[in-house]
mmCIF file of C-alpha atoms in Angstrom:
data_model
loop_
_atom_site.group_PDB
_atom_site.id
_atom_site.type_symbol
_atom_site.label_atom_id
_atom_site.label_comp_id
_atom_site.label_asym_id
_atom_site.label_seq_id
_atom_site.Cartn_x
_atom_site.Cartn_y
_atom_site.Cartn_z
ATOM 1 C CA UNK A 1 -11.584 16.582 1.471
ATOM 2 C CA UNK A 2 -13.539 19.627 1.508
ATOM 3 C CA UNK A 3 -16.477 20.353 -0.467
ATOM 4 C CA UNK A 4 -14.822 24.140 -0.667
ATOM 5 C CA UNK A 5 -11.969 24.552 -2.036
ATOM 6 C CA UNK A 6 -9.773 26.074 0.707
ATOM 7 C CA UNK A 7 -6.537 27.430 -1.277
ATOM 8 C CA UNK A 8 -4.666 27.131 2.154
ATOM 9 C CA UNK A 9 -5.829 23.354 2.067
ATOM 10 C CA UNK A 10 -3.590 22.966 -0.743
ATOM 11 C CA UNK A 11 -0.411 25.962 -0.559
ATOM 12 C CA UNK A 12 0.630 27.445 2.087
ATOM 13 C CA UNK A 13 3.420 30.809 2.915
ATOM 14 C CA UNK A 14 4.842 30.979 5.672
ATOM 15 C CA UNK A 15 4.874 34.272 7.285
ATOM 16 C CA UNK A 16 8.618 33.090 8.381
ATOM 17 C CA UNK A 17 9.645 33.273 5.012
ATOM 18 C CA UNK A 18 10.615 36.647 3.908
ATOM 19 C CA UNK A 19 11.362 35.272 0.383
ATOM 20 C CA UNK A 20 7.603 33.587 0.151
ATOM 21 C CA UNK A 21 6.108 36.216 1.401
ATOM 22 C CA UNK A 22 7.550 39.141 -0.738
ATOM 23 C CA UNK A 23 7.524 36.980 -3.782
ATOM 24 C CA UNK A 24 3.605 35.918 -3.176
ATOM 25 C CA UNK A 25 4.934 32.316 -3.657
ATOM 26 C CA UNK A 26 3.991 29.578 -1.304
ATOM 27 C CA UNK A 27 4.738 25.859 -0.191
ATOM 28 C CA UNK A 28 2.318 23.261 -1.296
ATOM 29 C CA UNK A 29 1.066 21.201 1.398
ATOM 30 C CA UNK A 30 -1.347 18.598 -0.125
ATOM 31 C CA UNK A 31 -0.167 16.322 -2.803
ATOM 32 C CA UNK A 32 -3.950 15.442 -3.685
ATOM 33 C CA UNK A 33 -7.145 17.416 -3.340
ATOM 34 C CA UNK A 34 -10.298 15.617 -3.378
ATOM 35 C CA UNK A 35 -13.289 18.381 -3.476
ATOM 36 C CA UNK A 36 -16.424 15.710 -1.961
ATOM 37 C CA UNK A 37 -19.989 17.160 -2.166
ATOM 38 C CA UNK A 38 -21.104 18.739 0.790
ATOM 39 C CA UNK A 39 -21.532 15.046 3.607
ATOM 40 C CA UNK A 40 -19.317 13.155 1.764
ATOM 41 C CA UNK A 41 -16.773 12.595 3.292
ATOM 42 C CA UNK A 42 -17.334 9.969 5.111
ATOM 43 C CA UNK A 43 -19.135 7.979 1.585
ATOM 44 C CA UNK A 44 -15.505 9.086 0.081
ATOM 45 C CA UNK A 45 -13.922 7.392 3.243
ATOM 46 C CA UNK A 46 -15.892 4.466 2.799
ATOM 47 C CA UNK A 47 -14.722 3.867 -0.820
ATOM 48 C CA UNK A 48 -11.027 4.204 0.395
ATOM 49 C CA UNK A 49 -11.465 1.711 3.278
ATOM 50 C CA UNK A 50 -13.975 -0.909 0.625
ATOM 51 C CA UNK A 51 -10.692 -0.421 -2.015
ATOM 52 C CA UNK A 52 -8.207 -1.346 1.363
ATOM 53 C CA UNK A 53 -10.105 -4.196 2.442
ATOM 54 C CA UNK A 54 -10.226 -5.669 -1.212
ATOM 55 C CA UNK A 55 -6.175 -5.067 -1.501
ATOM 56 C CA UNK A 56 -6.040 -7.278 1.646
ATOM 57 C CA UNK A 57 -8.659 -10.336 0.416
ATOM 58 C CA UNK A 58 -6.929 -10.827 -2.443
ATOM 59 C CA UNK A 59 -2.894 -10.303 -0.991
ATOM 60 C CA UNK A 60 -4.461 -12.853 1.438
ATOM 61 C CA UNK A 61 -6.294 -15.145 -1.444
ATOM 62 C CA UNK A 62 -3.261 -14.916 -3.423
ATOM 63 C CA UNK A 63 -0.333 -15.878 -0.574
ATOM 64 C CA UNK A 64 0.444 -12.149 -0.878
ATOM 65 C CA UNK A 65 1.161 -9.943 2.230
ATOM 66 C CA UNK A 66 -1.352 -9.177 3.831
ATOM 67 C CA UNK A 67 -2.436 -5.150 4.098
ATOM 68 C CA UNK A 68 -4.144 -5.010 7.160
ATOM 69 C CA UNK A 69 -2.196 -5.738 10.530
ATOM 70 C CA UNK A 70 -5.481 -8.178 11.919
ATOM 71 C CA UNK A 71 -3.443 -8.762 15.345
ATOM 72 C CA UNK A 72 -3.399 -4.659 15.405
ATOM 73 C CA UNK A 73 -6.960 -4.409 14.689
ATOM 74 C CA UNK A 74 -8.332 -7.467 16.936
ATOM 75 C CA UNK A 75 -6.395 -6.181 20.093
ATOM 76 C CA UNK A 76 -7.534 -2.340 19.240
ATOM 77 C CA UNK A 77 -10.601 -1.713 17.792
ATOM 78 C CA UNK A 78 -14.302 -3.143 18.414
ATOM 79 C CA UNK A 79 -16.693 -3.744 15.581
ATOM 80 C CA UNK A 80 -14.310 -4.553 12.063
ATOM 81 C CA UNK A 81 -16.207 -7.896 11.005
ATOM 82 C CA UNK A 82 -19.506 -5.622 11.306
ATOM 83 C CA UNK A 83 -17.241 -2.537 9.658
ATOM 84 C CA UNK A 84 -15.782 -5.271 6.957
ATOM 85 C CA UNK A 85 -19.376 -6.463 6.018
ATOM 86 C CA UNK A 86 -21.001 -2.898 5.340
ATOM 87 C CA UNK A 87 -18.419 -2.088 3.329
ATOM 88 C CA UNK A 88 -18.864 -5.257 0.760
ATOM 89 C CA UNK A 89 -22.463 -4.200 1.177
ATOM 90 C CA UNK A 90 -21.670 -0.511 0.130
ATOM 91 C CA UNK A 91 -21.772 -0.565 -4.272
ATOM 92 C CA UNK A 92 -19.736 1.827 -5.872
ATOM 93 C CA UNK A 93 -22.495 3.734 -7.621
ATOM 94 C CA UNK A 94 -24.035 4.975 -4.031
ATOM 95 C CA UNK A 95 -20.101 6.101 -2.800
ATOM 96 C CA UNK A 96 -19.347 7.464 -6.367
ATOM 97 C CA UNK A 97 -22.638 9.548 -6.004
ATOM 98 C CA UNK A 98 -23.099 10.402 -2.549
ATOM 99 C CA UNK A 99 -19.266 11.457 -2.456
ATOM 100 C CA UNK A 100 -18.863 13.371 -5.795
ATOM 101 C CA UNK A 101 -15.200 11.585 -6.314
ATOM 102 C CA UNK A 102 -14.294 9.572 -9.180
ATOM 103 C CA UNK A 103 -13.115 6.357 -8.460
ATOM 104 C CA UNK A 104 -10.044 6.419 -10.317
ATOM 105 C CA UNK A 105 -9.670 10.114 -7.227
ATOM 106 C CA UNK A 106 -10.337 7.388 -4.556
ATOM 107 C CA UNK A 107 -8.305 4.398 -5.740
ATOM 108 C CA UNK A 108 -4.747 6.712 -5.953
ATOM 109 C CA UNK A 109 -5.616 7.669 -2.751
ATOM 110 C CA UNK A 110 -6.167 4.594 -1.791
ATOM 111 C CA UNK A 111 -2.989 3.926 -3.017
ATOM 112 C CA UNK A 112 -1.311 6.430 -1.383
ATOM 113 C CA UNK A 113 -2.813 5.055 2.175
ATOM 114 C CA UNK A 114 -2.025 1.329 1.679
ATOM 115 C CA UNK A 115 1.605 3.163 0.653
ATOM 116 C CA UNK A 116 2.597 5.428 3.050
ATOM 117 C CA UNK A 117 4.524 3.641 6.493
ATOM 118 C CA UNK A 118 2.380 6.057 8.654
ATOM 119 C CA UNK A 119 -0.220 7.939 8.225
ATOM 120 C CA UNK A 120 -2.292 10.463 10.436
ATOM 121 C CA UNK A 121 -6.395 11.657 9.232
ATOM 122 C CA UNK A 122 -7.683 14.480 10.935
ATOM 123 C CA UNK A 123 -11.430 15.407 10.675
ATOM 124 C CA UNK A 124 -11.879 19.073 11.661
ATOM 125 C CA UNK A 125 -15.527 20.814 11.186
#
């Protein structure tokens, strides 16, 4: 997620790879690029969290496997219930307006996240 579309966040030319250097080719490093509005990254992440929470609650209601690992969350976090309430109160109109992303893209990111075996999230300025 970045307001500025930077080539290095999508593709990387490895200086150790002579073929990439000679042919000006590169290796794709991102499967999704979210060009959020300036300051819209938190809203986009909130949209992803809202979808994950909705998927979890829907699975639990229907007797399916939970999406969230609540015992882990209970043991290692503080304020999760307040976060859930905030997500429920936050409207999709606000998320989409502030993030600048279409809902379909936020849904794709949430699906990728929920299907992943492991996730690393980094934040930099």
